[in-house]
């Protein structure tokens, strides 16, 4: 089984200490490729009445990911040139870096559904039925109504409440539910394994209001608390502007696009009380250029942020703080590698061009920055603490 050579921007020392995660038998990564991806294709197929051409393409994709080798995108596929120089074609899906295999699977799924091809199916989000069901769920009303109690809290407690709400919001994203089974997600142990939140707030409070980059993860019920957090940063003048980084097209089942942001704003303004007020402020912030919705092709690239292009690097460098939300962004931030869990977070993100924080529930194997005793206690307990979503972290390198 091959492991790739270090990419530019990744040191050979890192490669020696922390091999790239591939889908070895019995691993979490293998379960995603063997179980989650075929299941997702069937979910997509059931959710939308795609015509015969797309149905045949889905059949071919299932055959490829379960029995075949990685095939290139067709030459006529819009945007195929961006994937032309990738090195893994002809290999088995399970033998290449997990991050790359996951990313290319979603790109091939969109190609099979003719998402980018001019015609009646261009631009249709195959995950929209799932996102809509999540956002219109009656539980969302309860969560939005809880905002009415927020002014009763001291500002310090408001800070903590909204940060934790944004952090834990991604426990139940749709991709994770595919692995949870019919019994659902079960009870959650709301335990932080790292909490650098004081450093996060100190960084924001130590500067005049500037730009904060918030790199979104999932849509729906997770994006709502992210937007509320953005509003809080603006109204408390921790930020003069918030740049919300979104995916330029549907990706990883639940990942947030501009369309998803607009749906969330409609959901909030259609509610009552403080939720409606917050939604209206956010709409005005977009119109005034204080909440900036931004997309970049690299957001859907199969590579770590260490390889980010110059314009994205400049964007993050000019921010008072960049906040990375969710599991995928964390994997791309630190590198999707088998790091020793005690490897310092600041060490592996030293390349990042400005202050950076991660809000992440643990739902994949990679993790850094844990205290040795914490690792011992976790290893002595549930074997799946790295992937079950029962633990979370707030890490900052400021």
PDB file of N, CA and C in Angstrom, residues 261-354:
ATOM      1  N   UNK A 261     -26.713  29.659   3.171  1.00  0.00           N
ATOM      2  CA  UNK A 261     -26.727  30.837   4.045  1.00  0.00           C
ATOM      3  C   UNK A 261     -28.036  31.599   3.879  1.00  0.00           C
ATOM      4  N   UNK A 262     -28.439  31.807   2.635  1.00  0.00           N
ATOM      5  CA  UNK A 262     -29.683  32.538   2.390  1.00  0.00           C
ATOM      6  C   UNK A 262     -30.877  31.791   2.974  1.00  0.00           C
ATOM      7  N   UNK A 263     -30.860  30.457   2.884  1.00  0.00           N
ATOM      8  CA  UNK A 263     -31.943  29.666   3.471  1.00  0.00           C
ATOM      9  C   UNK A 263     -31.977  29.840   4.985  1.00  0.00           C
ATOM     10  N   UNK A 264     -30.810  29.878   5.611  1.00  0.00           N
ATOM     11  CA  UNK A 264     -30.744  30.071   7.063  1.00  0.00           C
ATOM     12  C   UNK A 264     -31.238  31.458   7.453  1.00  0.00           C
ATOM     13  N   UNK A 265     -30.876  32.477   6.688  1.00  0.00           N
ATOM     14  CA  UNK A 265     -31.354  33.822   6.989  1.00  0.00           C
ATOM     15  C   UNK A 265     -32.872  33.895   6.862  1.00  0.00           C
ATOM     16  N   UNK A 266     -33.431  33.232   5.860  1.00  0.00           N
ATOM     17  CA  UNK A 266     -34.888  33.190   5.727  1.00  0.00           C
ATOM     18  C   UNK A 266     -35.518  32.459   6.912  1.00  0.00           C
ATOM     19  N   UNK A 267     -34.874  31.387   7.353  1.00  0.00           N
ATOM     20  CA  UNK A 267     -35.395  30.620   8.491  1.00  0.00           C
ATOM     21  C   UNK A 267     -35.403  31.475   9.745  1.00  0.00           C
ATOM     22  N   UNK A 268     -34.358  32.260   9.939  1.00  0.00           N
ATOM     23  CA  UNK A 268     -34.278  33.096  11.129  1.00  0.00           C
ATOM     24  C   UNK A 268     -35.270  34.243  11.083  1.00  0.00           C
ATOM     25  N   UNK A 269     -35.333  34.936   9.961  1.00  0.00           N
ATOM     26  CA  UNK A 269     -36.245  36.080   9.875  1.00  0.00           C
ATOM     27  C   UNK A 269     -37.697  35.641   9.873  1.00  0.00           C
ATOM     28  N   UNK A 270     -37.950  34.386   9.523  1.00  0.00           N
ATOM     29  CA  UNK A 270     -39.306  33.858   9.573  1.00  0.00           C
ATOM     30  C   UNK A 270     -39.709  33.359  10.942  1.00  0.00           C
ATOM     31  N   UNK A 271     -38.780  33.380  11.872  1.00  0.00           N
ATOM     32  CA  UNK A 271     -39.074  32.985  13.248  1.00  0.00           C
ATOM     33  C   UNK A 271     -39.612  34.193  14.008  1.00  0.00           C
ATOM     34  N   UNK A 272     -39.504  34.165  15.312  1.00  0.00           N
ATOM     35  CA  UNK A 272     -39.997  35.278  16.114  1.00  0.00           C
ATOM     36  C   UNK A 272     -38.918  35.704  17.098  1.00  0.00           C
ATOM     37  N   UNK A 273     -39.173  36.790  17.790  1.00  0.00           N
ATOM     38  CA  UNK A 273     -38.287  37.227  18.855  1.00  0.00           C
ATOM     39  C   UNK A 273     -36.888  37.565  18.394  1.00  0.00           C
ATOM     40  N   UNK A 274     -35.922  37.184  19.241  1.00  0.00           N
ATOM     41  CA  UNK A 274     -34.525  37.545  18.989  1.00  0.00           C
ATOM     42  C   UNK A 274     -33.980  36.866  17.727  1.00  0.00           C
ATOM     43  N   UNK A 275     -34.470  35.697  17.399  1.00  0.00           N
ATOM     44  CA  UNK A 275     -33.999  35.028  16.193  1.00  0.00           C
ATOM     45  C   UNK A 275     -34.295  35.870  14.957  1.00  0.00           C
ATOM     46  N   UNK A 276     -35.517  36.403  14.884  1.00  0.00           N
ATOM     47  CA  UNK A 276     -35.884  37.242  13.750  1.00  0.00           C
ATOM     48  C   UNK A 276     -35.044  38.517  13.717  1.00  0.00           C
ATOM     49  N   UNK A 277     -34.808  39.110  14.892  1.00  0.00           N
ATOM     50  CA  UNK A 277     -33.975  40.313  14.958  1.00  0.00           C
ATOM     51  C   UNK A 277     -32.555  40.023  14.491  1.00  0.00           C
ATOM     52  N   UNK A 278     -32.013  38.882  14.918  1.00  0.00           N
ATOM     53  CA  UNK A 278     -30.661  38.495  14.521  1.00  0.00           C
ATOM     54  C   UNK A 278     -30.596  38.267  13.016  1.00  0.00           C
ATOM     55  N   UNK A 279     -31.597  37.576  12.477  1.00  0.00           N
ATOM     56  CA  UNK A 279     -31.617  37.337  11.041  1.00  0.00           C
ATOM     57  C   UNK A 279     -31.669  38.629  10.249  1.00  0.00           C
ATOM     58  N   UNK A 280     -32.460  39.592  10.718  1.00  0.00           N
ATOM     59  CA  UNK A 280     -32.554  40.869  10.008  1.00  0.00           C
ATOM     60  C   UNK A 280     -31.246  41.644  10.105  1.00  0.00           C
ATOM     61  N   UNK A 281     -30.599  41.620  11.272  1.00  0.00           N
ATOM     62  CA  UNK A 281     -29.290  42.290  11.388  1.00  0.00           C
ATOM     63  C   UNK A 281     -28.278  41.671  10.426  1.00  0.00           C
ATOM     64  N   UNK A 282     -28.302  40.344  10.317  1.00  0.00           N
ATOM     65  CA  UNK A 282     -27.361  39.671   9.429  1.00  0.00           C
ATOM     66  C   UNK A 282     -27.646  40.010   7.970  1.00  0.00           C
ATOM     67  N   UNK A 283     -28.902  40.099   7.597  1.00  0.00           N
ATOM     68  CA  UNK A 283     -29.240  40.517   6.233  1.00  0.00           C
ATOM     69  C   UNK A 283     -28.698  41.910   5.960  1.00  0.00           C
ATOM     70  N   UNK A 284     -28.873  42.801   6.921  1.00  0.00           N
ATOM     71  CA  UNK A 284     -28.366  44.159   6.757  1.00  0.00           C
ATOM     72  C   UNK A 284     -26.839  44.173   6.712  1.00  0.00           C
ATOM     73  N   UNK A 285     -26.210  43.277   7.504  1.00  0.00           N
ATOM     74  CA  UNK A 285     -24.747  43.208   7.502  1.00  0.00           C
ATOM     75  C   UNK A 285     -24.219  42.749   6.145  1.00  0.00           C
ATOM     76  N   UNK A 286     -24.936  41.820   5.501  1.00  0.00           N
ATOM     77  CA  UNK A 286     -24.542  41.414   4.156  1.00  0.00           C
ATOM     78  C   UNK A 286     -24.661  42.588   3.197  1.00  0.00           C
ATOM     79  N   UNK A 287     -25.770  43.305   3.270  1.00  0.00           N
ATOM     80  CA  UNK A 287     -25.996  44.443   2.375  1.00  0.00           C
ATOM     81  C   UNK A 287     -24.981  45.548   2.590  1.00  0.00           C
ATOM     82  N   UNK A 288     -24.524  45.696   3.853  1.00  0.00           N
ATOM     83  CA  UNK A 288     -23.573  46.761   4.179  1.00  0.00           C
ATOM     84  C   UNK A 288     -22.123  46.338   3.992  1.00  0.00           C
ATOM     85  N   UNK A 289     -21.875  45.094   3.648  1.00  0.00           N
ATOM     86  CA  UNK A 289     -20.502  44.633   3.465  1.00  0.00           C
ATOM     87  C   UNK A 289     -19.787  44.309   4.759  1.00  0.00           C
ATOM     88  N   UNK A 290     -20.539  44.121   5.836  1.00  0.00           N
ATOM     89  CA  UNK A 290     -19.914  43.751   7.111  1.00  0.00           C
ATOM     90  C   UNK A 290     -19.900  42.235   7.300  1.00  0.00           C
ATOM     91  N   UNK A 291     -20.857  41.541   6.708  1.00  0.00           N
ATOM     92  CA  UNK A 291     -20.835  40.087   6.612  1.00  0.00           C
ATOM     93  C   UNK A 291     -20.625  39.757   5.142  1.00  0.00           C
ATOM     94  N   UNK A 292     -19.445  39.251   4.845  1.00  0.00           N
ATOM     95  CA  UNK A 292     -19.029  39.017   3.460  1.00  0.00           C
ATOM     96  C   UNK A 292     -19.059  37.523   3.179  1.00  0.00           C
ATOM     97  N   UNK A 293     -19.821  37.115   2.190  1.00  0.00           N
ATOM     98  CA  UNK A 293     -19.883  35.711   1.781  1.00  0.00           C
ATOM     99  C   UNK A 293     -18.846  35.492   0.693  1.00  0.00           C
ATOM    100  N   UNK A 294     -17.955  34.544   0.942  1.00  0.00           N
ATOM    101  CA  UNK A 294     -16.825  34.356   0.022  1.00  0.00           C
ATOM    102  C   UNK A 294     -16.654  32.879  -0.298  1.00  0.00           C
ATOM    103  N   UNK A 295     -16.357  32.581  -1.549  1.00  0.00           N
ATOM    104  CA  UNK A 295     -16.031  31.217  -1.971  1.00  0.00           C
ATOM    105  C   UNK A 295     -14.689  31.227  -2.675  1.00  0.00           C
ATOM    106  N   UNK A 296     -14.029  30.078  -2.650  1.00  0.00           N
ATOM    107  CA  UNK A 296     -12.733  29.928  -3.327  1.00  0.00           C
ATOM    108  C   UNK A 296     -12.643  28.490  -3.822  1.00  0.00           C
ATOM    109  N   UNK A 297     -12.130  28.266  -5.038  1.00  0.00           N
ATOM    110  CA  UNK A 297     -12.022  26.889  -5.543  1.00  0.00           C
ATOM    111  C   UNK A 297     -11.251  25.961  -4.623  1.00  0.00           C
ATOM    112  N   UNK A 298     -10.281  26.500  -3.885  1.00  0.00           N
ATOM    113  CA  UNK A 298      -9.471  25.656  -3.008  1.00  0.00           C
ATOM    114  C   UNK A 298     -10.292  25.058  -1.873  1.00  0.00           C
ATOM    115  N   UNK A 299     -11.442  25.660  -1.581  1.00  0.00           N
ATOM    116  CA  UNK A 299     -12.294  25.119  -0.522  1.00  0.00           C
ATOM    117  C   UNK A 299     -12.783  23.716  -0.849  1.00  0.00           C
ATOM    118  N   UNK A 300     -12.792  23.359  -2.125  1.00  0.00           N
ATOM    119  CA  UNK A 300     -13.198  22.009  -2.543  1.00  0.00           C
ATOM    120  C   UNK A 300     -12.019  21.218  -3.103  1.00  0.00           C
ATOM    121  N   UNK A 301     -10.816  21.632  -2.776  1.00  0.00           N
ATOM    122  CA  UNK A 301      -9.628  20.920  -3.254  1.00  0.00           C
ATOM    123  C   UNK A 301      -9.311  19.761  -2.317  1.00  0.00           C
ATOM    124  N   UNK A 302      -8.629  18.730  -2.826  1.00  0.00           N
ATOM    125  CA  UNK A 302      -8.329  17.557  -1.995  1.00  0.00           C
ATOM    126  C   UNK A 302      -6.997  17.671  -1.269  1.00  0.00           C
ATOM    127  N   UNK A 303      -6.635  18.885  -0.860  1.00  0.00           N
ATOM    128  CA  UNK A 303      -5.301  19.132  -0.316  1.00  0.00           C
ATOM    129  C   UNK A 303      -5.383  19.885   1.007  1.00  0.00           C
ATOM    130  N   UNK A 304      -4.345  19.792   1.841  1.00  0.00           N
ATOM    131  CA  UNK A 304      -4.323  20.522   3.114  1.00  0.00           C
ATOM    132  C   UNK A 304      -4.111  22.013   2.888  1.00  0.00           C
ATOM    133  N   UNK A 305      -4.449  22.799   3.906  1.00  0.00           N
ATOM    134  CA  UNK A 305      -4.285  24.244   3.810  1.00  0.00           C
ATOM    135  C   UNK A 305      -2.818  24.655   3.694  1.00  0.00           C
ATOM    136  N   UNK A 306      -1.901  23.778   4.018  1.00  0.00           N
ATOM    137  CA  UNK A 306      -0.488  24.100   3.820  1.00  0.00           C
ATOM    138  C   UNK A 306      -0.185  24.400   2.363  1.00  0.00           C
ATOM    139  N   UNK A 307      -1.037  23.935   1.450  1.00  0.00           N
ATOM    140  CA  UNK A 307      -0.841  24.150   0.018  1.00  0.00           C
ATOM    141  C   UNK A 307      -1.778  25.211  -0.539  1.00  0.00           C
ATOM    142  N   UNK A 308      -2.364  26.034   0.320  1.00  0.00           N
ATOM    143  CA  UNK A 308      -3.319  27.038  -0.154  1.00  0.00           C
ATOM    144  C   UNK A 308      -2.653  28.013  -1.112  1.00  0.00           C
ATOM    145  N   UNK A 309      -3.401  28.515  -2.105  1.00  0.00           N
ATOM    146  CA  UNK A 309      -2.839  29.477  -3.049  1.00  0.00           C
ATOM    147  C   UNK A 309      -2.617  30.840  -2.408  1.00  0.00           C
ATOM    148  N   UNK A 310      -1.879  31.697  -3.102  1.00  0.00           N
ATOM    149  CA  UNK A 310      -1.433  32.970  -2.534  1.00  0.00           C
ATOM    150  C   UNK A 310      -2.592  33.885  -2.164  1.00  0.00           C
ATOM    151  N   UNK A 311      -3.636  33.933  -2.992  1.00  0.00           N
ATOM    152  CA  UNK A 311      -4.727  34.865  -2.693  1.00  0.00           C
ATOM    153  C   UNK A 311      -5.494  34.458  -1.444  1.00  0.00           C
ATOM    154  N   UNK A 312      -5.653  33.162  -1.232  1.00  0.00           N
ATOM    155  CA  UNK A 312      -6.313  32.707  -0.007  1.00  0.00           C
ATOM    156  C   UNK A 312      -5.412  32.938   1.202  1.00  0.00           C
ATOM    157  N   UNK A 313      -4.135  32.730   1.040  1.00  0.00           N
ATOM    158  CA  UNK A 313      -3.176  33.000   2.113  1.00  0.00           C
ATOM    159  C   UNK A 313      -3.236  34.469   2.524  1.00  0.00           C
ATOM    160  N   UNK A 314      -3.319  35.345   1.552  1.00  0.00           N
ATOM    161  CA  UNK A 314      -3.385  36.785   1.840  1.00  0.00           C
ATOM    162  C   UNK A 314      -4.666  37.134   2.594  1.00  0.00           C
ATOM    163  N   UNK A 315      -5.752  36.485   2.237  1.00  0.00           N
ATOM    164  CA  UNK A 315      -7.025  36.732   2.912  1.00  0.00           C
ATOM    165  C   UNK A 315      -6.918  36.374   4.391  1.00  0.00           C
ATOM    166  N   UNK A 316      -6.392  35.190   4.683  1.00  0.00           N
ATOM    167  CA  UNK A 316      -6.240  34.767   6.069  1.00  0.00           C
ATOM    168  C   UNK A 316      -5.195  35.610   6.804  1.00  0.00           C
ATOM    169  N   UNK A 317      -4.140  36.018   6.112  1.00  0.00           N
ATOM    170  CA  UNK A 317      -3.080  36.805   6.747  1.00  0.00           C
ATOM    171  C   UNK A 317      -3.588  38.166   7.217  1.00  0.00           C
ATOM    172  N   UNK A 318      -4.577  38.698   6.531  1.00  0.00           N
ATOM    173  CA  UNK A 318      -5.089  40.029   6.877  1.00  0.00           C
ATOM    174  C   UNK A 318      -6.168  40.000   7.950  1.00  0.00           C
ATOM    175  N   UNK A 319      -6.487  38.816   8.467  1.00  0.00           N
ATOM    176  CA  UNK A 319      -7.539  38.690   9.474  1.00  0.00           C
ATOM    177  C   UNK A 319      -6.970  38.775  10.883  1.00  0.00           C
ATOM    178  N   UNK A 320      -7.709  39.397  11.787  1.00  0.00           N
ATOM    179  CA  UNK A 320      -7.359  39.358  13.203  1.00  0.00           C
ATOM    180  C   UNK A 320      -7.331  37.926  13.709  1.00  0.00           C
ATOM    181  N   UNK A 321      -8.273  37.119  13.206  1.00  0.00           N
ATOM    182  CA  UNK A 321      -8.364  35.717  13.581  1.00  0.00           C
ATOM    183  C   UNK A 321      -9.120  34.976  12.490  1.00  0.00           C
ATOM    184  N   UNK A 322      -8.659  33.774  12.184  1.00  0.00           N
ATOM    185  CA  UNK A 322      -9.398  32.861  11.316  1.00  0.00           C
ATOM    186  C   UNK A 322      -9.908  31.709  12.167  1.00  0.00           C
ATOM    187  N   UNK A 323     -11.207  31.447  12.087  1.00  0.00           N
ATOM    188  CA  UNK A 323     -11.824  30.352  12.843  1.00  0.00           C
ATOM    189  C   UNK A 323     -12.220  29.265  11.854  1.00  0.00           C
ATOM    190  N   UNK A 324     -11.639  28.090  12.016  1.00  0.00           N
ATOM    191  CA  UNK A 324     -11.937  26.933  11.177  1.00  0.00           C
ATOM    192  C   UNK A 324     -12.978  26.069  11.869  1.00  0.00           C
ATOM    193  N   UNK A 325     -14.110  25.869  11.225  1.00  0.00           N
ATOM    194  CA  UNK A 325     -15.191  25.071  11.793  1.00  0.00           C
ATOM    195  C   UNK A 325     -15.138  23.646  11.249  1.00  0.00           C
ATOM    196  N   UNK A 326     -15.370  22.671  12.131  1.00  0.00           N
ATOM    197  CA  UNK A 326     -15.684  21.330  11.705  1.00  0.00           C
ATOM    198  C   UNK A 326     -14.522  20.398  11.461  1.00  0.00           C
ATOM    199  N   UNK A 327     -14.875  19.156  11.201  1.00  0.00           N
ATOM    200  CA  UNK A 327     -13.897  18.076  11.109  1.00  0.00           C
ATOM    201  C   UNK A 327     -13.062  18.149   9.838  1.00  0.00           C
ATOM    202  N   UNK A 328     -13.688  18.366   8.701  1.00  0.00           N
ATOM    203  CA  UNK A 328     -12.941  18.411   7.444  1.00  0.00           C
ATOM    204  C   UNK A 328     -11.954  19.560   7.434  1.00  0.00           C
ATOM    205  N   UNK A 329     -12.382  20.746   7.873  1.00  0.00           N
ATOM    206  CA  UNK A 329     -11.455  21.877   7.921  1.00  0.00           C
ATOM    207  C   UNK A 329     -10.291  21.602   8.873  1.00  0.00           C
ATOM    208  N   UNK A 330     -10.567  20.878   9.961  1.00  0.00           N
ATOM    209  CA  UNK A 330      -9.484  20.534  10.891  1.00  0.00           C
ATOM    210  C   UNK A 330      -8.488  19.601  10.220  1.00  0.00           C
ATOM    211  N   UNK A 331      -8.989  18.603   9.515  1.00  0.00           N
ATOM    212  CA  UNK A 331      -8.102  17.666   8.818  1.00  0.00           C
ATOM    213  C   UNK A 331      -7.238  18.397   7.802  1.00  0.00           C
ATOM    214  N   UNK A 332      -7.814  19.355   7.121  1.00  0.00           N
ATOM    215  CA  UNK A 332      -7.057  20.117   6.127  1.00  0.00           C
ATOM    216  C   UNK A 332      -6.101  21.107   6.809  1.00  0.00           C
ATOM    217  N   UNK A 333      -6.471  21.589   7.990  1.00  0.00           N
ATOM    218  CA  UNK A 333      -5.635  22.552   8.706  1.00  0.00           C
ATOM    219  C   UNK A 333      -4.362  21.910   9.249  1.00  0.00           C
ATOM    220  N   UNK A 334      -4.498  20.771   9.899  1.00  0.00           N
ATOM    221  CA  UNK A 334      -3.331  20.125  10.519  1.00  0.00           C
ATOM    222  C   UNK A 334      -2.678  19.092   9.607  1.00  0.00           C
ATOM    223  N   UNK A 335      -3.365  18.711   8.531  1.00  0.00           N
ATOM    224  CA  UNK A 335      -2.891  17.638   7.674  1.00  0.00           C
ATOM    225  C   UNK A 335      -3.528  16.333   8.098  1.00  0.00           C
ATOM    226  N   UNK A 336      -4.086  15.598   7.144  1.00  0.00           N
ATOM    227  CA  UNK A 336      -4.819  14.371   7.460  1.00  0.00           C
ATOM    228  C   UNK A 336      -3.826  13.233   7.645  1.00  0.00           C
ATOM    229  N   UNK A 337      -3.194  13.222   8.823  1.00  0.00           N
ATOM    230  CA  UNK A 337      -2.097  12.314   9.109  1.00  0.00           C
ATOM    231  C   UNK A 337      -2.283  11.632  10.459  1.00  0.00           C
ATOM    232  N   UNK A 338      -1.557  10.564  10.638  1.00  0.00           N
ATOM    233  CA  UNK A 338      -1.569   9.859  11.928  1.00  0.00           C
ATOM    234  C   UNK A 338      -0.614  10.559  12.900  1.00  0.00           C
ATOM    235  N   UNK A 339      -0.946  11.793  13.257  1.00  0.00           N
ATOM    236  CA  UNK A 339      -0.132  12.508  14.230  1.00  0.00           C
ATOM    237  C   UNK A 339      -0.227  11.819  15.588  1.00  0.00           C
ATOM    238  N   UNK A 340       0.868  11.731  16.331  1.00  0.00           N
ATOM    239  CA  UNK A 340       0.720  11.429  17.758  1.00  0.00           C
ATOM    240  C   UNK A 340      -0.204  12.476  18.377  1.00  0.00           C
ATOM    241  N   UNK A 341      -1.173  12.046  19.152  1.00  0.00           N
ATOM    242  CA  UNK A 341      -2.197  12.970  19.635  1.00  0.00           C
ATOM    243  C   UNK A 341      -1.635  14.093  20.497  1.00  0.00           C
ATOM    244  N   UNK A 342      -0.421  13.898  21.036  1.00  0.00           N
ATOM    245  CA  UNK A 342       0.191  14.929  21.878  1.00  0.00           C
ATOM    246  C   UNK A 342       1.032  15.918  21.062  1.00  0.00           C
ATOM    247  N   UNK A 343       1.105  15.765  19.749  1.00  0.00           N
ATOM    248  CA  UNK A 343       1.844  16.719  18.920  1.00  0.00           C
ATOM    249  C   UNK A 343       1.240  18.108  19.102  1.00  0.00           C
ATOM    250  N   UNK A 344       2.045  19.119  19.432  1.00  0.00           N
ATOM    251  CA  UNK A 344       1.476  20.447  19.682  1.00  0.00           C
ATOM    252  C   UNK A 344       0.728  21.001  18.465  1.00  0.00           C
ATOM    253  N   UNK A 345      -0.472  21.493  18.711  1.00  0.00           N
ATOM    254  CA  UNK A 345      -1.266  22.099  17.647  1.00  0.00           C
ATOM    255  C   UNK A 345      -0.519  23.255  16.992  1.00  0.00           C
ATOM    256  N   UNK A 346       0.109  24.106  17.805  1.00  0.00           N
ATOM    257  CA  UNK A 346       0.820  25.264  17.262  1.00  0.00           C
ATOM    258  C   UNK A 346       1.946  24.845  16.333  1.00  0.00           C
ATOM    259  N   UNK A 347       2.522  23.698  16.588  1.00  0.00           N
ATOM    260  CA  UNK A 347       3.623  23.214  15.739  1.00  0.00           C
ATOM    261  C   UNK A 347       3.126  22.830  14.353  1.00  0.00           C
ATOM    262  N   UNK A 348       2.017  22.127  14.289  1.00  0.00           N
ATOM    263  CA  UNK A 348       1.563  21.636  12.989  1.00  0.00           C
ATOM    264  C   UNK A 348       0.863  22.713  12.169  1.00  0.00           C
ATOM    265  N   UNK A 349       0.445  23.810  12.805  1.00  0.00           N
ATOM    266  CA  UNK A 349      -0.166  24.899  12.043  1.00  0.00           C
ATOM    267  C   UNK A 349       0.740  26.118  11.995  1.00  0.00           C
ATOM    268  N   UNK A 350       2.027  25.924  12.246  1.00  0.00           N
ATOM    269  CA  UNK A 350       2.975  27.046  12.235  1.00  0.00           C
ATOM    270  C   UNK A 350       3.025  27.731  10.873  1.00  0.00           C
ATOM    271  N   UNK A 351       2.690  27.000   9.802  1.00  0.00           N
ATOM    272  CA  UNK A 351       2.723  27.550   8.450  1.00  0.00           C
ATOM    273  C   UNK A 351       1.608  28.570   8.219  1.00  0.00           C
ATOM    274  N   UNK A 352       0.530  28.535   9.046  1.00  0.00           N
ATOM    275  CA  UNK A 352      -0.658  29.337   8.760  1.00  0.00           C
ATOM    276  C   UNK A 352      -0.308  30.819   8.852  1.00  0.00           C
ATOM    277  N   UNK A 353      -0.815  31.648   7.931  1.00  0.00           N
ATOM    278  CA  UNK A 353      -0.308  33.025   7.815  1.00  0.00           C
ATOM    279  C   UNK A 353      -0.806  34.010   8.855  1.00  0.00           C
ATOM    280  N   UNK A 354      -1.650  33.592   9.778  1.00  0.00           N
ATOM    281  CA  UNK A 354      -2.143  34.497  10.804  1.00  0.00           C
ATOM    282  C   UNK A 354      -2.702  33.710  11.973  1.00  0.00           C
TER     283      UNK A 354
END
